Coordinates of C-alpha atoms in Angstrom, one line a residue:
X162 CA -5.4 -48.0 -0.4
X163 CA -3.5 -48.8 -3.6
X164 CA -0.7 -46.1 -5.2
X165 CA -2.0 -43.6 -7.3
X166 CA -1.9 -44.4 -10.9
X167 CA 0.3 -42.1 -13.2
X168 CA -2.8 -40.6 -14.5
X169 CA -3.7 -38.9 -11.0
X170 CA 0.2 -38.4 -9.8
X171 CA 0.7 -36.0 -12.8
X172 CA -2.8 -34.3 -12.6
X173 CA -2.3 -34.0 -8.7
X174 CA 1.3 -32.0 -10.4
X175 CA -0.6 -30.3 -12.6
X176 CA -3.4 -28.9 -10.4
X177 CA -1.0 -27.8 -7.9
X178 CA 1.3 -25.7 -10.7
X179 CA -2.1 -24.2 -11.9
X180 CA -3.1 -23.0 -8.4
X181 CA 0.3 -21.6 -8.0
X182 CA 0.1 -19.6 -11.5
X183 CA -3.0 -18.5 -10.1
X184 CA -2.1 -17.5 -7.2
X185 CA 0.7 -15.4 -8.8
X186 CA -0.8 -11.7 -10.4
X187 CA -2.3 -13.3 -13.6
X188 CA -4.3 -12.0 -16.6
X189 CA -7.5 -13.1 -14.7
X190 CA -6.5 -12.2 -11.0
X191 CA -4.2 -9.0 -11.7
X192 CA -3.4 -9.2 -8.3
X193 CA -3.1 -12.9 -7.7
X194 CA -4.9 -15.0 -4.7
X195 CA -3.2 -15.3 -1.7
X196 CA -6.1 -18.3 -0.8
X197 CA -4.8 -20.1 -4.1
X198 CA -1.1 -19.5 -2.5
X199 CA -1.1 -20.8 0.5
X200 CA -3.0 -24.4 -0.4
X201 CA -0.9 -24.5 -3.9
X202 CA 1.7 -27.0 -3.1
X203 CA -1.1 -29.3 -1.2
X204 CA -1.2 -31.2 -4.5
X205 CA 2.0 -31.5 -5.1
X206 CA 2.8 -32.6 -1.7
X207 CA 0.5 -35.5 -2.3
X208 CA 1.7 -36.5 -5.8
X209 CA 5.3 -37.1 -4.3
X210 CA 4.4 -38.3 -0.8
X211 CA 2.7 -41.1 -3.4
X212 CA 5.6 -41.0 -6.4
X213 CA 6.5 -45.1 -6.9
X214 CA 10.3 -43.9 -7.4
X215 CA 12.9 -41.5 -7.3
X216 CA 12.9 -41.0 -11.3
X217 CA 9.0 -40.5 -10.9
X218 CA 9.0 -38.0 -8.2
X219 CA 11.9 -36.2 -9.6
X220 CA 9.9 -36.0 -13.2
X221 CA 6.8 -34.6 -11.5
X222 CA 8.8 -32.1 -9.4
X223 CA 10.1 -30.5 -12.9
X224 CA 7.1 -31.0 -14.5
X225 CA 5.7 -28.9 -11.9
X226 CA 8.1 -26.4 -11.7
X227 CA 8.5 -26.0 -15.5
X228 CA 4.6 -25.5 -16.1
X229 CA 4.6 -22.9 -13.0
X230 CA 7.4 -21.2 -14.9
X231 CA 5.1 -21.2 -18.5
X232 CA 2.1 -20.6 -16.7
X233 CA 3.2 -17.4 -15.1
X234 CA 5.8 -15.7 -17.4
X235 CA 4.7 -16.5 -20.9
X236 CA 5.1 -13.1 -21.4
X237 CA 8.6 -13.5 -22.0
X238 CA 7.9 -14.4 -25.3
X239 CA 7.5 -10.9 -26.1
X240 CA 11.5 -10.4 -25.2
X241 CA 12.1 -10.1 -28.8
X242 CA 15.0 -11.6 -30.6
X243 CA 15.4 -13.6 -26.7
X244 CA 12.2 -15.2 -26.6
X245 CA 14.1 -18.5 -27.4
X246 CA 15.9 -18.2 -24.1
X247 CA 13.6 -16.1 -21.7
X248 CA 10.9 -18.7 -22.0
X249 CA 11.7 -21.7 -24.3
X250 CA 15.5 -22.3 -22.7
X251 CA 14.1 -21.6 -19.6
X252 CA 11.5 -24.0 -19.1
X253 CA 13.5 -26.4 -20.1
X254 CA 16.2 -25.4 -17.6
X255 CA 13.7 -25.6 -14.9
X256 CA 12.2 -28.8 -15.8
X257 CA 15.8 -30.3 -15.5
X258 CA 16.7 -28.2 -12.2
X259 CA 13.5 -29.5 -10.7
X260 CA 14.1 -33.2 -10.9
X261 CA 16.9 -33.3 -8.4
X262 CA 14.4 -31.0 -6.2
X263 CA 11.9 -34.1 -6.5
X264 CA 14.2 -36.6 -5.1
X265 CA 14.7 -34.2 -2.0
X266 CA 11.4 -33.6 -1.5
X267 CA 10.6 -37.6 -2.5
X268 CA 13.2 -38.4 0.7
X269 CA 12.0 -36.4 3.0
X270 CA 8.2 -37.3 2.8
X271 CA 9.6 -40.8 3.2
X272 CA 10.2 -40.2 6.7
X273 CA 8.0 -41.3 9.9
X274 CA 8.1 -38.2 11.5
X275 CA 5.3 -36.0 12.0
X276 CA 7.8 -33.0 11.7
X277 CA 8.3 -33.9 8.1
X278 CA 5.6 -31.2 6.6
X279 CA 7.8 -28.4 8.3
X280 CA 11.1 -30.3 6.5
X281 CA 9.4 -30.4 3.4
X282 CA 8.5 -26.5 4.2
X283 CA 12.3 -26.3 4.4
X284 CA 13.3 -27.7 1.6
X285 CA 11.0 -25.5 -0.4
X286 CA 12.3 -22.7 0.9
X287 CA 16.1 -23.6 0.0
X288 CA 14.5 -24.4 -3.6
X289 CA 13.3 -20.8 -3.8
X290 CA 16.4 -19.3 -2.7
X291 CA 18.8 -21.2 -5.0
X292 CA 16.4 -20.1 -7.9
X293 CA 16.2 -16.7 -6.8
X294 CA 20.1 -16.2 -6.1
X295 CA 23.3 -15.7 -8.3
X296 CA 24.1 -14.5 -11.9
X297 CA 21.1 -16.8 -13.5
X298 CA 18.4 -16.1 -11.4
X299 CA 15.1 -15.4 -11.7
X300 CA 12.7 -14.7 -8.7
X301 CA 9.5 -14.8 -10.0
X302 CA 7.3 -18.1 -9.9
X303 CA 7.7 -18.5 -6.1
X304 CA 5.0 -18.2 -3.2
X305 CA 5.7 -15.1 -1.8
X306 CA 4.2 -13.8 -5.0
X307 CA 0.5 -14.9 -3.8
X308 CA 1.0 -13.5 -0.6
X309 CA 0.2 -9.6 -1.0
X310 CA -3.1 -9.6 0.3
X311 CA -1.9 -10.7 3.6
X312 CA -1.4 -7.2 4.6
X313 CA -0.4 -8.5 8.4
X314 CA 1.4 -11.5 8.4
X315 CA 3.8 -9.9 5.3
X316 CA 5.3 -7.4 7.9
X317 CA 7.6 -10.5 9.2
X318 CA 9.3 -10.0 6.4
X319 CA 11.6 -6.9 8.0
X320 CA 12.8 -10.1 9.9
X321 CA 13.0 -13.2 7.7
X322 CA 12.8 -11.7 4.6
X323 CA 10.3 -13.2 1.9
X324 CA 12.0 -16.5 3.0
X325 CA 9.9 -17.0 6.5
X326 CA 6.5 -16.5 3.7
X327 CA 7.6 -18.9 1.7
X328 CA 8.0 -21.5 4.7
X329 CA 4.5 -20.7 5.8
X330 CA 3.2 -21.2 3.4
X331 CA 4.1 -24.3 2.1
X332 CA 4.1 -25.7 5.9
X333 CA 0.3 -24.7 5.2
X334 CA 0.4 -26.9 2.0
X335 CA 2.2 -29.6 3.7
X336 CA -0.5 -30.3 6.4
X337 CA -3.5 -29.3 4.5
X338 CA -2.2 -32.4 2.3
X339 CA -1.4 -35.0 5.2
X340 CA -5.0 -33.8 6.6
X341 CA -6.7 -34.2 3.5
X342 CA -5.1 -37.5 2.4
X343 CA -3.0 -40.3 4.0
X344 CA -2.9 -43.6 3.1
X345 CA -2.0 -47.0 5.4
X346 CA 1.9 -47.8 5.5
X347 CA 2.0 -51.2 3.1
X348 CA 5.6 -52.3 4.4
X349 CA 8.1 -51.1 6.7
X350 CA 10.7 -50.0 3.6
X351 CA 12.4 -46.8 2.8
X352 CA 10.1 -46.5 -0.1
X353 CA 6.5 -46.9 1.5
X354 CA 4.7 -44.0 2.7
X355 CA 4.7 -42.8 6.3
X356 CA 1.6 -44.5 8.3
X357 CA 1.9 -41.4 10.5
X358 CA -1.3 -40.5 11.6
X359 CA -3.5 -37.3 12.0
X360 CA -3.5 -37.3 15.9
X361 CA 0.4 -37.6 15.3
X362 CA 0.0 -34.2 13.1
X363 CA -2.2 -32.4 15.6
X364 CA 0.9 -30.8 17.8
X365 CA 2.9 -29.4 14.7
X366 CA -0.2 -28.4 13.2
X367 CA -0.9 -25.9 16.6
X368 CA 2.5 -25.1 16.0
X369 CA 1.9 -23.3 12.4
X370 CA -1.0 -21.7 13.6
X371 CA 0.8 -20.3 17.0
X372 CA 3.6 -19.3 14.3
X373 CA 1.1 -17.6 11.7
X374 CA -0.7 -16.1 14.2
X375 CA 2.3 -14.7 16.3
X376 CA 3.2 -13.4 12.7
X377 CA 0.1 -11.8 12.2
X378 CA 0.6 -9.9 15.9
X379 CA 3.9 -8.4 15.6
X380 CA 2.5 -7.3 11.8
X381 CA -0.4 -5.4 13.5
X382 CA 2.0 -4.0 16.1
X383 CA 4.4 -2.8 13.6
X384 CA 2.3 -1.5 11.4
X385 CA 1.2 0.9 14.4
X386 CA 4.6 1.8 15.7
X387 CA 6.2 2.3 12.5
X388 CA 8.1 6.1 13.3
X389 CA 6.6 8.9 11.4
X390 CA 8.2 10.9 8.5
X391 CA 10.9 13.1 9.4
X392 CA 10.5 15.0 5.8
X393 CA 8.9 14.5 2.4
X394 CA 9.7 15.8 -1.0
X395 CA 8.0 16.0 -4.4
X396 CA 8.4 14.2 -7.2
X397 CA 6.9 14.7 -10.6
X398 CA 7.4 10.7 -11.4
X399 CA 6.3 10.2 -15.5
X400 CA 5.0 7.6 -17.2
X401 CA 5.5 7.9 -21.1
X402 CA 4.2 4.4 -22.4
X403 CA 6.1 4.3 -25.3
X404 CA 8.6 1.8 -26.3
X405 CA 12.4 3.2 -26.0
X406 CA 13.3 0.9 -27.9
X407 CA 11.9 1.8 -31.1
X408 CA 13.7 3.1 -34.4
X409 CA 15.3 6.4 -34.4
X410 CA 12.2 8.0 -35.6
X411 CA 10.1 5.8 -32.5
X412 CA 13.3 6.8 -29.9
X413 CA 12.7 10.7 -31.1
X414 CA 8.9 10.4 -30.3
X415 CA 9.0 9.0 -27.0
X416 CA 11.6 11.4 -25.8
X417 CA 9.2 14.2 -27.0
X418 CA 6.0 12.7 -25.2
X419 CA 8.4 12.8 -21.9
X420 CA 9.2 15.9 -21.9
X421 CA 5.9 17.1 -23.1
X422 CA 4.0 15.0 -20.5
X423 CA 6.9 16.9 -17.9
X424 CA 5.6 19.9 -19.1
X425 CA 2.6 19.1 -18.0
X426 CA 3.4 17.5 -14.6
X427 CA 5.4 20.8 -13.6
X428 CA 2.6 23.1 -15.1
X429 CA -0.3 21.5 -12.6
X430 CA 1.7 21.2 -9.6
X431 CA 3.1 24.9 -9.8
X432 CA -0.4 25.7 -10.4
X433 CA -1.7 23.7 -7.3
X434 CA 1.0 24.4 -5.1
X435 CA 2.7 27.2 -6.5
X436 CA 6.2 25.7 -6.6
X437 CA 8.4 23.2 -8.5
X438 CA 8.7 19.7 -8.1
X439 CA 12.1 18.4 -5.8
X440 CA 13.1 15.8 -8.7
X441 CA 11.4 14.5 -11.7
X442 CA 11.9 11.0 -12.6
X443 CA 11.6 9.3 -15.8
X444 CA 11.8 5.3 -16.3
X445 CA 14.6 3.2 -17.4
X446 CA 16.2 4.0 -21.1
X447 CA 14.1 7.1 -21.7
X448 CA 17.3 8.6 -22.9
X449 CA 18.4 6.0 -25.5
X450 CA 22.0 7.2 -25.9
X451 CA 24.6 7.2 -23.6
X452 CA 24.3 10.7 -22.4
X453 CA 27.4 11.5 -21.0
X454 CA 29.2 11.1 -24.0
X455 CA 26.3 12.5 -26.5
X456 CA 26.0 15.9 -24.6
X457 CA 26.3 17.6 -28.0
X458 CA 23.8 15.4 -29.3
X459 CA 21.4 16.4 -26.9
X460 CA 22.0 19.8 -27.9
X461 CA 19.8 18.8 -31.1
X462 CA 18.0 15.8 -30.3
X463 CA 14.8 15.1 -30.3
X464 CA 14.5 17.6 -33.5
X465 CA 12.6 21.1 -32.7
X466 CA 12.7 20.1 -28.8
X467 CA 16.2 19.6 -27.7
X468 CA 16.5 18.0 -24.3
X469 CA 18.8 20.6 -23.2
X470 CA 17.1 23.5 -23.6
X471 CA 14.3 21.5 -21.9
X472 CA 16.4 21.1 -19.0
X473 CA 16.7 24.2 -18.7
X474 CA 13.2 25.6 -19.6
X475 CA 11.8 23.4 -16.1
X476 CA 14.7 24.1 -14.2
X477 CA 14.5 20.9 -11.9
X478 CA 17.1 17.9 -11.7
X479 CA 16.2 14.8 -13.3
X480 CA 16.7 11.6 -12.8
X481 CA 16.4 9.5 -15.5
X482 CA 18.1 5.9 -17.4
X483 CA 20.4 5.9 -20.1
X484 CA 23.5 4.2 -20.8
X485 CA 26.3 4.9 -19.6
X486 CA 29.6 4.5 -21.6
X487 CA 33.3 4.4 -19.8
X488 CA 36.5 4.3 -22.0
X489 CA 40.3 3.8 -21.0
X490 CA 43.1 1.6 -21.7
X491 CA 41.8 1.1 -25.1
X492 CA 39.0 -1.0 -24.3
X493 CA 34.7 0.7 -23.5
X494 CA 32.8 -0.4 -21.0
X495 CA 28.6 -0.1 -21.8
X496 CA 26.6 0.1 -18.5
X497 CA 22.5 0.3 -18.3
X498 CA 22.9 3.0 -16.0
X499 CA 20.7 6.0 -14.0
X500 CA 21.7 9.2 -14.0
X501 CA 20.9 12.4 -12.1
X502 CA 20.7 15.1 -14.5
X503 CA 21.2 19.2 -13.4
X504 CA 19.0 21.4 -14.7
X505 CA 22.2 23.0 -16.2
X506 CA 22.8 19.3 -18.4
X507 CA 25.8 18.2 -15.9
X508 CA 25.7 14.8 -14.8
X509 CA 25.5 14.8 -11.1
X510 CA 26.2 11.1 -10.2
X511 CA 25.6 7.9 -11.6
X512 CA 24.8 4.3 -11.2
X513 CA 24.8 0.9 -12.9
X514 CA 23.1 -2.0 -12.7
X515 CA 24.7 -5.1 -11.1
X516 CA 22.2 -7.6 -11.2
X517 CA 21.9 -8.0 -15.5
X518 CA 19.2 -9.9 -16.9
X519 CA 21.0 -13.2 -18.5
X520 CA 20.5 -13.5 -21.7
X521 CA 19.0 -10.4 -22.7
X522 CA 20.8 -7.7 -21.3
X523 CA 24.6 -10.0 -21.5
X524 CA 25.4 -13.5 -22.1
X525 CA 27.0 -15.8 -19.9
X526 CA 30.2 -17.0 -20.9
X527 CA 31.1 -15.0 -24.2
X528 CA 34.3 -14.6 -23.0
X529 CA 34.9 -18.0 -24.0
X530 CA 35.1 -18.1 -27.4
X531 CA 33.5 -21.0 -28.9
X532 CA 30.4 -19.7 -26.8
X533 CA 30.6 -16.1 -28.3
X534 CA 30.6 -18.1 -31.8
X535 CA 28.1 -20.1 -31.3
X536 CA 25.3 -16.8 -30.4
X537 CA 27.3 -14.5 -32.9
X538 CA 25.9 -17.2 -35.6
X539 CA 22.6 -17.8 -33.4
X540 CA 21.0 -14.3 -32.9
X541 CA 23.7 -11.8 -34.7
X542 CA 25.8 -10.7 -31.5
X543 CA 27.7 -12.0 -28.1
X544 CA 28.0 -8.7 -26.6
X545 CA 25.7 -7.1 -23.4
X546 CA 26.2 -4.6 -20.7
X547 CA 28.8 -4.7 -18.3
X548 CA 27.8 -5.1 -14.7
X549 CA 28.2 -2.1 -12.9
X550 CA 30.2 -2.4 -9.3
X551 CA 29.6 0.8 -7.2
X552 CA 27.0 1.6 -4.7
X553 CA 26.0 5.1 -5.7
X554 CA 24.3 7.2 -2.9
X555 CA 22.0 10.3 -4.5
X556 CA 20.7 13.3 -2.7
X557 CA 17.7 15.4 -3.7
X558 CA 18.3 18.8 -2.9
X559 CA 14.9 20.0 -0.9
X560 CA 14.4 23.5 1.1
X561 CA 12.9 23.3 4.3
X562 CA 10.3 25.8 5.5
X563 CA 13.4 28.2 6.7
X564 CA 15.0 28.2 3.7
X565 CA 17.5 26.0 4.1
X566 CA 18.6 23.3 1.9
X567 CA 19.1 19.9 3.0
X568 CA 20.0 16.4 1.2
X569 CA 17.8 13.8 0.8
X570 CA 19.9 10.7 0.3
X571 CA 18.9 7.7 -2.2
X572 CA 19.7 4.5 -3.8
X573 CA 18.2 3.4 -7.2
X574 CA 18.2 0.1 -7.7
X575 CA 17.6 -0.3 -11.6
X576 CA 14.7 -2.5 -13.2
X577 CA 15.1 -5.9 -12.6
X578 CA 17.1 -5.4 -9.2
X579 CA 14.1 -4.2 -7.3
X580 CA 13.4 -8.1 -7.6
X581 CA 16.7 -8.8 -5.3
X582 CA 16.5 -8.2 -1.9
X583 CA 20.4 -8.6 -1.4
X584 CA 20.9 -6.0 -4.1
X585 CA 18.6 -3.4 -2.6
X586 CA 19.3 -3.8 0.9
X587 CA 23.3 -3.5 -0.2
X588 CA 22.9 -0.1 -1.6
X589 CA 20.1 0.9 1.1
X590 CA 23.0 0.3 3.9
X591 CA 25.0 2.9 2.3
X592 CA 22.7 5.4 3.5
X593 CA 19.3 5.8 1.5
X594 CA 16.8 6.9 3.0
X595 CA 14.4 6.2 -0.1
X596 CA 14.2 3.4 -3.0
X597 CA 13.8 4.9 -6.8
X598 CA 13.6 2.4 -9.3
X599 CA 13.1 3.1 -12.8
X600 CA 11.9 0.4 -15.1
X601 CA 11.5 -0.1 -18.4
X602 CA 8.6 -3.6 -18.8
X603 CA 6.4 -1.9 -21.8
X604 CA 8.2 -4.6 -23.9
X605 CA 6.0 -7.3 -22.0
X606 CA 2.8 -6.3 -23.3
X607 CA 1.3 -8.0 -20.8
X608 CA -1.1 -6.5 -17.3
X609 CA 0.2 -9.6 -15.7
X610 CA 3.8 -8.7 -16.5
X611 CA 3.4 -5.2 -14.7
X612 CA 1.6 -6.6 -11.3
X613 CA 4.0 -9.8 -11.0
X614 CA 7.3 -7.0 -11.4
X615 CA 5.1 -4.8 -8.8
X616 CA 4.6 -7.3 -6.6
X617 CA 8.1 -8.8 -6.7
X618 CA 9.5 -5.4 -5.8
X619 CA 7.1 -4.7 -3.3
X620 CA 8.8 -6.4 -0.4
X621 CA 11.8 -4.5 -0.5
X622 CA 9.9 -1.7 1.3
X623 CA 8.6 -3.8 3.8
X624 CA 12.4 -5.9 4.2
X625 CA 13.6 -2.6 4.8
X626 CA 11.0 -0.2 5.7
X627 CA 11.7 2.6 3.8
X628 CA 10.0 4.7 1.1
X629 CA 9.4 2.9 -2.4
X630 CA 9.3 4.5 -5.6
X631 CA 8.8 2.9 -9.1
X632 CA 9.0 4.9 -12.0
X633 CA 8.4 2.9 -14.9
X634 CA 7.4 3.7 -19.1
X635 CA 4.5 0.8 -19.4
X636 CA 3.5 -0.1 -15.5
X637 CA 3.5 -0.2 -12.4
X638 CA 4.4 3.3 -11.7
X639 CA 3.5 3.8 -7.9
X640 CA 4.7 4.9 -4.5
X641 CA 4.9 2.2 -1.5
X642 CA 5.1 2.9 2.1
X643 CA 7.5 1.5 4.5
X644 CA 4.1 -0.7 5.8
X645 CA 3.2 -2.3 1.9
X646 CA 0.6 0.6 1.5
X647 CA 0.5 2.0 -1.9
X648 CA 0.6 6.0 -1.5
X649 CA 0.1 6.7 -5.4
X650 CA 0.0 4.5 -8.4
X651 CA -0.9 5.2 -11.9
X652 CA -2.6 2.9 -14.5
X653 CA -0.7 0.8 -16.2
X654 CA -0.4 1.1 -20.3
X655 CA -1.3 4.9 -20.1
X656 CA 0.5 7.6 -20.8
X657 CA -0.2 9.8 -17.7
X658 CA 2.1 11.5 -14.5
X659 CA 1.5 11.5 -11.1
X660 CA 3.2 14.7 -8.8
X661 CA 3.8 12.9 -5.2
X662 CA 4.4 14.2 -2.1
X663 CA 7.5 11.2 -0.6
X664 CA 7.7 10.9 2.9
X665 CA 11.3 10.1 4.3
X666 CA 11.4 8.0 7.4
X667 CA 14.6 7.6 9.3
X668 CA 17.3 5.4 7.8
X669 CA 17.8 2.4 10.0
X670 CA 19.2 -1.3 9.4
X671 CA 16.4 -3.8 9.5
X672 CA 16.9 -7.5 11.4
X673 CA 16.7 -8.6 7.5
X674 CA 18.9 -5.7 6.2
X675 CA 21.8 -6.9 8.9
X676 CA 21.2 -10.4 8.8
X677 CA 20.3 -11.2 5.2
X678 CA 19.0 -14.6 4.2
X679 CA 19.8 -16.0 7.9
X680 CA 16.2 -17.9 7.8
X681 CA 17.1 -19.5 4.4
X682 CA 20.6 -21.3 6.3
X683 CA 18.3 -22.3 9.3
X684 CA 16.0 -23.7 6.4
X685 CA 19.0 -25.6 4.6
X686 CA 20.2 -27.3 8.1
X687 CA 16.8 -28.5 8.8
X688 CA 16.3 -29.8 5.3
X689 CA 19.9 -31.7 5.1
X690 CA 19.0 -32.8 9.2
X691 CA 15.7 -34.3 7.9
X692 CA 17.2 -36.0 4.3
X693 CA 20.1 -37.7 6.9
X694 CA 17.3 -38.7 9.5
X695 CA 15.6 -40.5 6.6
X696 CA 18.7 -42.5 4.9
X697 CA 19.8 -43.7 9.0
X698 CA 16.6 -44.8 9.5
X699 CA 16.1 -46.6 5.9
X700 CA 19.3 -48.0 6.8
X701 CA 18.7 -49.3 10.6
X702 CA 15.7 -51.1 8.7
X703 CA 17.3 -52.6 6.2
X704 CA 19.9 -53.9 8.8
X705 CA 17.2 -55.3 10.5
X706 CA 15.7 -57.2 7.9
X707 CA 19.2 -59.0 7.2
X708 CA 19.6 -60.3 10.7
X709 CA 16.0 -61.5 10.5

């Protein structure tokens, strides 16, 4: 069988990133296809195990990766002033990161071995990783995204983390692709392709299914042994849809409809229940200015319905985002922080976010000033947030049926982190016995843009089995159990409330929570162990040939 002409290498690449988007929450499947998921790299898989060349391979590995990336988040052209660098910069970016990816993946399909669909499994997973991890990352695009509909197999994840779904499924890709299509070894050289056969790929191929399967049983038995609540409270959790970023005149609006929409929330349950909510929580920015230094402010703002006598008129704390501004030494510090609000307008504690969204909330390497310069002259400014460092702990306040009051502890991770499982299992070890986030993603204007944020954070309460809560302005404002399950949820784009009774499990430290990304540096050994075997063995051969 002759090599596959360029026309079919790059449509093979082009399929492949198409079933991937598609398998991703899109604005045709909201919530994704776990079917397209799982057999989405098969294409791929083939287009490099038939690539005529490093250069080749390592082109259609970015092309891939790069159309994957526009694909799925061209809503990021609705970041504003940053769409230049949330989705033009980026694709770019990820064309050129994915071309040394290519010559990995290129290498290790050169090998013999019928192993070789687990190494390229491997070396997917380390891909994922590196894109997911560090100052620049950004962890959507990637196969655990198809893979919420797998309801049993998903609960591994308390264990490996995302990382152990990744490696299934592209090990699912890889062999679906050597069953589908092999093709007869031409020569014995480092570059021809393996002749390995498919009674040679039977015993790894019993091997995924004993692993999927043995994936799918302890899923099923933890879903059924999970403990049950120790307590609950209830939250009044609001869902504006307005735009805090607005004018002055937009920022006065929104802050009305939240409070008026609170109004409501408190009004029904106190009708149905006859008492007040535990907590209310807002989403991300819904107070626009920093509050603990605008107190005063507040005092008058938003015109005819202050927020502080609004405070006090429902009497319950809040928890809500807004910035948060430290001075000292001459020099102030701007966080994107949460705050938990007294009914009384004191600030009981506060957080900010640590994980910052490059290029949009700050921008790398300003500090450097031919950098700060050169986007002072670009887009008007050089300046962001600060990245927050401390782990705050919360505690709702909640009376049990005695009368006694007892703390609820919490950890909020803040928009974007929900997306970071070393973030949110971090602050979860400090205590938490519940996740809040608050978002703010109305900017996106996108349905897709809401499920793919959803379904990114979704894992963390499986990774660490614990009580979810988003809270966000635009979508998707819902309530996850420590087993995936969504508890309550709220349409997304409407301006609506939801009054929630949580249940709190007990805080424990998951294998994942302990161990972090222990799967991913299994992953990385057997990757490098499989691109070594391939260069001795390319090199025993060529030795060969000489003495011949």
């Amino acid at each position: 069988m002759e090599i596959m002409s360029v026309f079919s290498l790059f449509f093979c690449t082009v399929l492949s990133s198409v079933m991937l988007s598609l398998g991703i929450p899109n604005e045709f499947l909201l919530e994704g296809s776990a079917l397209m998921g799982i057999f989405s790299l098969a294409p791929l898989y083939i287009s490099l195990k038939e690539a005529p060349s490093f250069k080749t391979a390592g082109i259609l590995c970015g092309t891939h990766i790069a159309l994957v990336h526009l694909f799925s988040s061209f809503w990021l052209a609705n970041f504003k002033d940053f769409a230049v660098f949330t989705l033009g910069a980026s694709s770019i970016a990820y064309f050129i990161l994915g071309i040394p990816v290519g010559w990995v993946l290129f290498t290790v399909l050169r090998s013999k071995n019928p192993a070789r669909p687990f190494a390229f499994a491997a070396c997917w997973v380390c891909w994922e990783w590196l894109k997911s991890t560090g100052f620049l990352a950004y962890p959507w695009g990637i196969l655990p995204m198809t893979s919420r509909q797998m309801d049993l197999f998903i609960q591994t994840a308390d264990i490996t983390g995302i990382w152990g779904i990744s490696f299934m499924f592209s090990a699912v890709s890889a062999f679906a692709a050597e069953f589908l299509y092999q093709r007869k070894p031409e020569t014995e050289t480092f570059s021809s392709g393996s002749g390995t056969g498919k009674k040679e790929m039977f015993p790894g191929l019993l091997l995924l299914f004993f692993l999927f399967t043995a994936g799918c049983g302890y899923g099923l038995y933890t879903i059924h042994t999970l403990p049950a609540p120790e307590t609950s409270f209830t939250a009044s959790v609001i869902q504006q849809n307005s735009d805090p970023w607005g004018n002055d005149g937009g920022v006065a609006k929104s802050l009305t409809d939240i409070q008026n929409l609170t109004r409501k929330a408190v009004a029904e349950l106190k009708k149905t229940t006859g008492r007040k909510p535990d907590i209310v929580l807002w989403s991300e920015s819904s107070l626009p200015y920093a509050y603990n230094i605008n107190r005063n402010r507040y005092k008058r703002f938003p015109p005819g319905d202050d927020f502080s006598s609004f405070m006090k008129e429902i009497n319950t704390p809040l928890f809500t985002g807004s910035p948060y501004i430290e001075t000292g030494n001459g020099k102030e510090k701007a966080y994107n922080a949460v705050i938990l609000v007294n009914p009384d307008g004191t600030i009981e504690d506060w957080y900010a976010k640590m994980q910052l969204v490059p290029f949009a909330e700050y921008i790398p390497f300003t500090e450097y000033k031919p950098v700060s310069m050169f986007f002072d002259a670009l887009i008007g400014f050089s300046s962001g947030w600060e990245p927050g460092s401390k782990k705050t702990l919360f505690n709702i306040m909640v009376k049990d049926e005695t009368g006694a009051t007892a703390a609820i502890p919490f950890t909020a991770p803040i928009c974007f982190e929900d997306a970071f499982p070393r973030i949110t299992a971090g602050l979860h070890k400090e205590g938490g016995k519940v996740l809040i986030n608050l978002t703010n993603d109305s900017w996106s204007k996108t349905a897709s843009a809401e499920y793919q944020h959803f379904t990114t954070a979704f894992f963390r309460a499986i990774e660490l089995r614990t009580t979810l809560i988003r809270s966000t302005n635009g979508g998707f404002t819902s309530v996850i159990s420590p087993s995936g399950e969504i508890l309550y949820s709220l349409p997304i784009f409407e301006e609506a409330f939801l009054n929630a009774e949580i249940p709190v499990y007990p805080h424990f430290v998951t294998f994942y929570a302990a161990f972090g990304d222990w799967f991913v540096l299994m992953a990385a050994v057997c990757a490098v162990s499989a691109v070594i075997s391939v260069f001795k063995t390319a090199g025993k051969n060529f030795a060969g040939r000489r003495r011949l």
